[in-house]
Short mmCIF file of C-alpha atoms in Angstrom, two decimals:
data_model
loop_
_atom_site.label_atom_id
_atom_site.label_comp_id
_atom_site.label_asym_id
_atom_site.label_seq_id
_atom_site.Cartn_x
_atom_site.Cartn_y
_atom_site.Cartn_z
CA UNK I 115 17.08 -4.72 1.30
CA UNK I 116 15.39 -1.76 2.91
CA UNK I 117 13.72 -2.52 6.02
CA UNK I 118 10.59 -0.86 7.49
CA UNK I 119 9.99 -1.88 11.32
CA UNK I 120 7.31 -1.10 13.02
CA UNK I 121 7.22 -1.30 16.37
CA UNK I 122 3.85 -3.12 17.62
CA UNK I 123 2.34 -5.98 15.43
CA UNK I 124 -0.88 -5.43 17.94
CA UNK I 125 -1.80 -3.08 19.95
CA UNK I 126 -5.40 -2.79 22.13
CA UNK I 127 -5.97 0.71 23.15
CA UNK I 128 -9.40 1.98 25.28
CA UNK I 129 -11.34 5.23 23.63
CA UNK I 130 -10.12 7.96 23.90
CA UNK I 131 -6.23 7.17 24.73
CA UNK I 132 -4.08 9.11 22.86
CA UNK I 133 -2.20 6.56 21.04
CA UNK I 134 1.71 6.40 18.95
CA UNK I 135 2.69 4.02 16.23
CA UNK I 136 6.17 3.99 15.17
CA UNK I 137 8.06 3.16 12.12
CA UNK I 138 11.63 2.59 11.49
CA UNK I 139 13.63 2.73 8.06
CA UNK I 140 17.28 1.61 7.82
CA UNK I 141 17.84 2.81 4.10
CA UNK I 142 18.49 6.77 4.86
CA UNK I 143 14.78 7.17 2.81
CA UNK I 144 13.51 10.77 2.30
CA UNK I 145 10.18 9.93 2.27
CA UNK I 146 7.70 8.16 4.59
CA UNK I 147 3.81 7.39 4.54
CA UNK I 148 0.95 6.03 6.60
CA UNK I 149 -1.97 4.41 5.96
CA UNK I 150 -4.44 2.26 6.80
CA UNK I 151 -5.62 -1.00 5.14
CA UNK I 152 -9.43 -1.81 5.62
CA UNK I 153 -11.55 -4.48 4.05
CA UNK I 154 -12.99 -4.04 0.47
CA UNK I 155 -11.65 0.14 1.04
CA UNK I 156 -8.00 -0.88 0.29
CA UNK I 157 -4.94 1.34 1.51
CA UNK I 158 -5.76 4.93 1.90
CA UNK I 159 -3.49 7.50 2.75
CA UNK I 160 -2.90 9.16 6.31
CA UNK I 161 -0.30 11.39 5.73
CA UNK I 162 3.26 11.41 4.29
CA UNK I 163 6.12 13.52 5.11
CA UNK I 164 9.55 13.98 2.33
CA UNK I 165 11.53 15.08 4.79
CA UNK I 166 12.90 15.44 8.49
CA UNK I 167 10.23 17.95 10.16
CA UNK I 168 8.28 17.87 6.81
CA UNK I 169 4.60 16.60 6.89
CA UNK I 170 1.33 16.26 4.58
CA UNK I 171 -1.72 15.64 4.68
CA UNK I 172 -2.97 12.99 2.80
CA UNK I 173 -6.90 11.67 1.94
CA UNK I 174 -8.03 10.99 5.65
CA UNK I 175 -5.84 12.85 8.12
CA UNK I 176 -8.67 13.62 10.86
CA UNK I 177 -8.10 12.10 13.71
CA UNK I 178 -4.32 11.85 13.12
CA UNK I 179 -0.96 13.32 13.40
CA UNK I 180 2.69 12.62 12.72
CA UNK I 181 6.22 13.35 13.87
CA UNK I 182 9.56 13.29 11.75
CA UNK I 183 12.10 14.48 14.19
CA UNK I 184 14.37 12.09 12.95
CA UNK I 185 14.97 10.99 8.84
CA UNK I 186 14.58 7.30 10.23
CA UNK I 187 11.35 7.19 12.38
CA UNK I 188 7.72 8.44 11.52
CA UNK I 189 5.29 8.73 14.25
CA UNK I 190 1.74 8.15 13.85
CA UNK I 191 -0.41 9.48 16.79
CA UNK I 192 -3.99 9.74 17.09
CA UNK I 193 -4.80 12.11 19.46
CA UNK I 194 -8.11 10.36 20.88
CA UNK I 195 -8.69 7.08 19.64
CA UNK I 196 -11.93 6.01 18.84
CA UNK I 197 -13.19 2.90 17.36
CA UNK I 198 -13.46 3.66 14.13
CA UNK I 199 -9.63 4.05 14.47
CA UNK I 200 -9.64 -0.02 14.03
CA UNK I 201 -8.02 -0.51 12.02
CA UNK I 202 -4.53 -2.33 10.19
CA UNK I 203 -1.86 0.56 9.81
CA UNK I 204 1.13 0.15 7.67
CA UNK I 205 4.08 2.42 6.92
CA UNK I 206 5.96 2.88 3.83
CA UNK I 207 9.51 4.03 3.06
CA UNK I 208 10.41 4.73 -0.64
CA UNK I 209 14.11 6.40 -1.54
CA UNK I 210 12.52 7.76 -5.20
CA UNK I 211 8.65 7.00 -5.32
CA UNK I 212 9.15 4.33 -7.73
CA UNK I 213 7.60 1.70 -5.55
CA UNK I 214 7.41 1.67 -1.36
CA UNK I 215 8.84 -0.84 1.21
CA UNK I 216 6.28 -1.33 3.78
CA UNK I 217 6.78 -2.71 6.94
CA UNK I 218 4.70 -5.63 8.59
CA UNK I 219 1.80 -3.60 10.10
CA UNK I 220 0.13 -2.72 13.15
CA UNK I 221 -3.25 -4.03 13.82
CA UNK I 222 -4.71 -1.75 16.14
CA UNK I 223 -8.41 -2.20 17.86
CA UNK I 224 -9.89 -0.11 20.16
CA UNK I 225 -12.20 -0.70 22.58
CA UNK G 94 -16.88 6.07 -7.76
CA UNK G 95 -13.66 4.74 -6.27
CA UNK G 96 -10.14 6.09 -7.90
CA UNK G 97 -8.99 2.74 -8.85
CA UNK G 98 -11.49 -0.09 -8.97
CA UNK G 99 -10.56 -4.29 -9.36
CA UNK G 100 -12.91 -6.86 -9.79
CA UNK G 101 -12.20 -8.10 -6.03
CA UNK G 102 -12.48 -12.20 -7.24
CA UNK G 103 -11.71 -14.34 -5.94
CA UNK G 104 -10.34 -16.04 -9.08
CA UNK G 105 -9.66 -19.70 -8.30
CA UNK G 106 -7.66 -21.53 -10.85
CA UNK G 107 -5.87 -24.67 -11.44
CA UNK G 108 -1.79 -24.84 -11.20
CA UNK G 109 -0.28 -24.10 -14.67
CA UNK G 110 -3.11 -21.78 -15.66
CA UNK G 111 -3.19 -18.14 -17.24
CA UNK G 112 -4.67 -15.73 -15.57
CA UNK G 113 -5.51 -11.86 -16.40
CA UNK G 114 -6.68 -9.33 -13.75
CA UNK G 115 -7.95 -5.99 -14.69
CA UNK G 116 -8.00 -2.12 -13.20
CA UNK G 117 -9.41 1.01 -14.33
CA UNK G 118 -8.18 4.45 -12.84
CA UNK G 119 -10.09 7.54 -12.61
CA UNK G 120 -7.60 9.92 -12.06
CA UNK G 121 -6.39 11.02 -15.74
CA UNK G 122 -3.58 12.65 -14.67
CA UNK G 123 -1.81 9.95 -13.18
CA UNK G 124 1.63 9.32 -13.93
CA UNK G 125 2.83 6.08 -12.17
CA UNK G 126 1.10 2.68 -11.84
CA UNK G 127 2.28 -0.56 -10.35
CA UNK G 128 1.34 -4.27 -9.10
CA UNK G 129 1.61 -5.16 -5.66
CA UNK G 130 0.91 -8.53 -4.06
CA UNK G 131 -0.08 -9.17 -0.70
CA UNK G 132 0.02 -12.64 1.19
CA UNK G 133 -2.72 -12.90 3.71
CA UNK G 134 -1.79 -11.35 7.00
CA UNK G 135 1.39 -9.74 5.51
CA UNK G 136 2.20 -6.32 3.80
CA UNK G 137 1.88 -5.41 0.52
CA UNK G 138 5.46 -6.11 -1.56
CA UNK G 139 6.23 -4.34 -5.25
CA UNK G 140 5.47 -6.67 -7.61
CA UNK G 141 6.53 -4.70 -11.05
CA UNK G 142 5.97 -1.06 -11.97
CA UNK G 143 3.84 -0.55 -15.20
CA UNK G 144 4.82 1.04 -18.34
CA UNK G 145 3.41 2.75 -21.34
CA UNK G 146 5.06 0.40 -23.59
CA UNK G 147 4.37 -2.92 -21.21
CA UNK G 148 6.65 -4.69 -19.20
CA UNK G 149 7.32 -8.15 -18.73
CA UNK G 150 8.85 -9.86 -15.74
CA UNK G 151 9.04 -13.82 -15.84
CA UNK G 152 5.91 -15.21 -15.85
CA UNK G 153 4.50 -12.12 -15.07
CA UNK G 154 3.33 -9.17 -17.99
CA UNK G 155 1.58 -5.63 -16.72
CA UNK G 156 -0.14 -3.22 -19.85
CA UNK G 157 -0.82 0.14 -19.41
CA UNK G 158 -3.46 1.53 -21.65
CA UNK G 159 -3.97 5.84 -21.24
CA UNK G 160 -7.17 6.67 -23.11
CA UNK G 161 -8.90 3.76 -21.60
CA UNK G 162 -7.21 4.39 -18.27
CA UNK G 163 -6.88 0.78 -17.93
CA UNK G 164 -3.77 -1.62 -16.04
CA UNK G 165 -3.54 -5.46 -16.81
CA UNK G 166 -1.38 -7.99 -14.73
CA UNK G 167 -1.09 -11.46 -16.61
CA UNK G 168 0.41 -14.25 -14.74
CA UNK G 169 1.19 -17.39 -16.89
CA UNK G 170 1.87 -20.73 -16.25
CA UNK G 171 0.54 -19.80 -12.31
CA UNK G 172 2.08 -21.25 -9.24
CA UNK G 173 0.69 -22.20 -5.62
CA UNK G 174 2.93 -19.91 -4.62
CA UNK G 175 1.16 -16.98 -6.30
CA UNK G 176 -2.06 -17.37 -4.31
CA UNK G 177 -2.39 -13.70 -2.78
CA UNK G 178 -3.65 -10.60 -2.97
CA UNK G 179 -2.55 -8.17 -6.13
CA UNK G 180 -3.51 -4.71 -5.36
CA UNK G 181 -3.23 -2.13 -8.54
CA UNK G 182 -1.85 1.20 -7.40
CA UNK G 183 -1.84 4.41 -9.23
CA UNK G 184 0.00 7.62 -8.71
CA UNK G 185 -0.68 11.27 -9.21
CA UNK G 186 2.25 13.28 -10.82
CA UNK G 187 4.57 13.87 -7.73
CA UNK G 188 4.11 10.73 -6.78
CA UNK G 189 3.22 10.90 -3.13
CA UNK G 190 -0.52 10.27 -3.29
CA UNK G 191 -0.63 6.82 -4.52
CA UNK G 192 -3.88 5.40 -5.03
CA UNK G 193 -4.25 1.83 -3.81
CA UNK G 194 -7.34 -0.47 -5.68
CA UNK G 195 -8.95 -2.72 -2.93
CA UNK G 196 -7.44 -5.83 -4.17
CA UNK G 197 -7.99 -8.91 -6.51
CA UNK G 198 -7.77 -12.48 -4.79
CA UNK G 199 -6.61 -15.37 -6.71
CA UNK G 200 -6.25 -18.82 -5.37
CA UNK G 201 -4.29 -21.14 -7.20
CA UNK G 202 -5.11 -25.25 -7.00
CA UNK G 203 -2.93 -27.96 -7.63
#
């Protein structure tokens, strides 16, 4: 089984830290998302990226960036967190977009 | 208008019971739809992809329906086990922007 890891389950960060959330695939994926899960909004898209150094935007990028130096790790970074940032973020590895492994989340607040 | 709205329950029903959950999509050009259940406090796992023609996976049956833009789940004969979250996710034609629906609860009694 593929396995997403990411690499804080929670993570308190003051406003205006710049802030990075990592994820981890094992299964040589080409492409990797982000989003973020909130209550009665559902998952929305942050960005994905189909390839090493390859990046898009996806429906609510402000605020956010990414890395893919490496096939296997996808950086999330928000640049100056604010608290509307709260929020759960999950990443999502999928070999032919026919269904995505997630991993376990990051629940981030901040304060 | 969201892109892919669920009635968000929750649906409470007794062990053994069948239960239907609905979604309507806005987008007509998308191309790939799936199920996804989530257990509280976990991520969301694949659950089935969603065909044209229907597709049936054990106890579970997902309906696709174009010119209403409409996805089904059926679960029969439900579980304890399947108490969670099913989330109905649609796909535009590359397949990268996946729209996720908020989620329908169902809580299954013994």
């Amino acid at each position: 089984d593929v396995k997403v890891t990411q690499s804080s389950r929670y993570l308190v960060k003051r406003t205006g830290e710049k802030v990075f959330l990592e994820c981890v695939q094992d299964m040589d994926h080409e492409n990797m998302f982000w989003y973020r899960q909130d209550p009665g909004l559902g998952l929305r898209l942050i960005y994905f990226s189909y390839d090493v150094k390859m990046k898009e935007k996806g429906d609510i990028p402000e605020g956010y960036s990414v890395s893919r130096e490496k096939k296997e790790r996808f950086s999330l970074i928000l640049e100056s967190a604010s608290t509307n940032q709260t929020s759960m973020y999950l990443c999502a590895s999928s070999l032919d977009l026919n269904g995505y492994t997630f991993g376990s989340g990051t629940r981030l607040t901040v304060v | 208008r969201k892109e892919v709205e669920q009635d968000p329950g929750p649906f409470n029903v007794p062990e053994g019971a069948t239960v239907a959950f609905n979604c309507t999509y806005s987008n007509s050009a998308s191309q790939s739809f799936f199920w996804y259940r989530q257990d509280c406090r976990k991520e969301p796992k694949l659950l089935m992809s969603v065909y044209s023609s229907g597709n049936e996976d054990g106890r579970f049956t997902a309906q696709l329906n174009r010119a209403s833009q409409y996805i089904s789940l059926l679960i029969r004969d439900s579980k304890l086990s399947d108490s969670a979250t099913y989330l109905c996710v649609a796909g535009d034609t590359g397949g990268f922007k996946t729209i996720f629906g908020a989620g329908t609860r169902l809580f299954v009694k013994a």
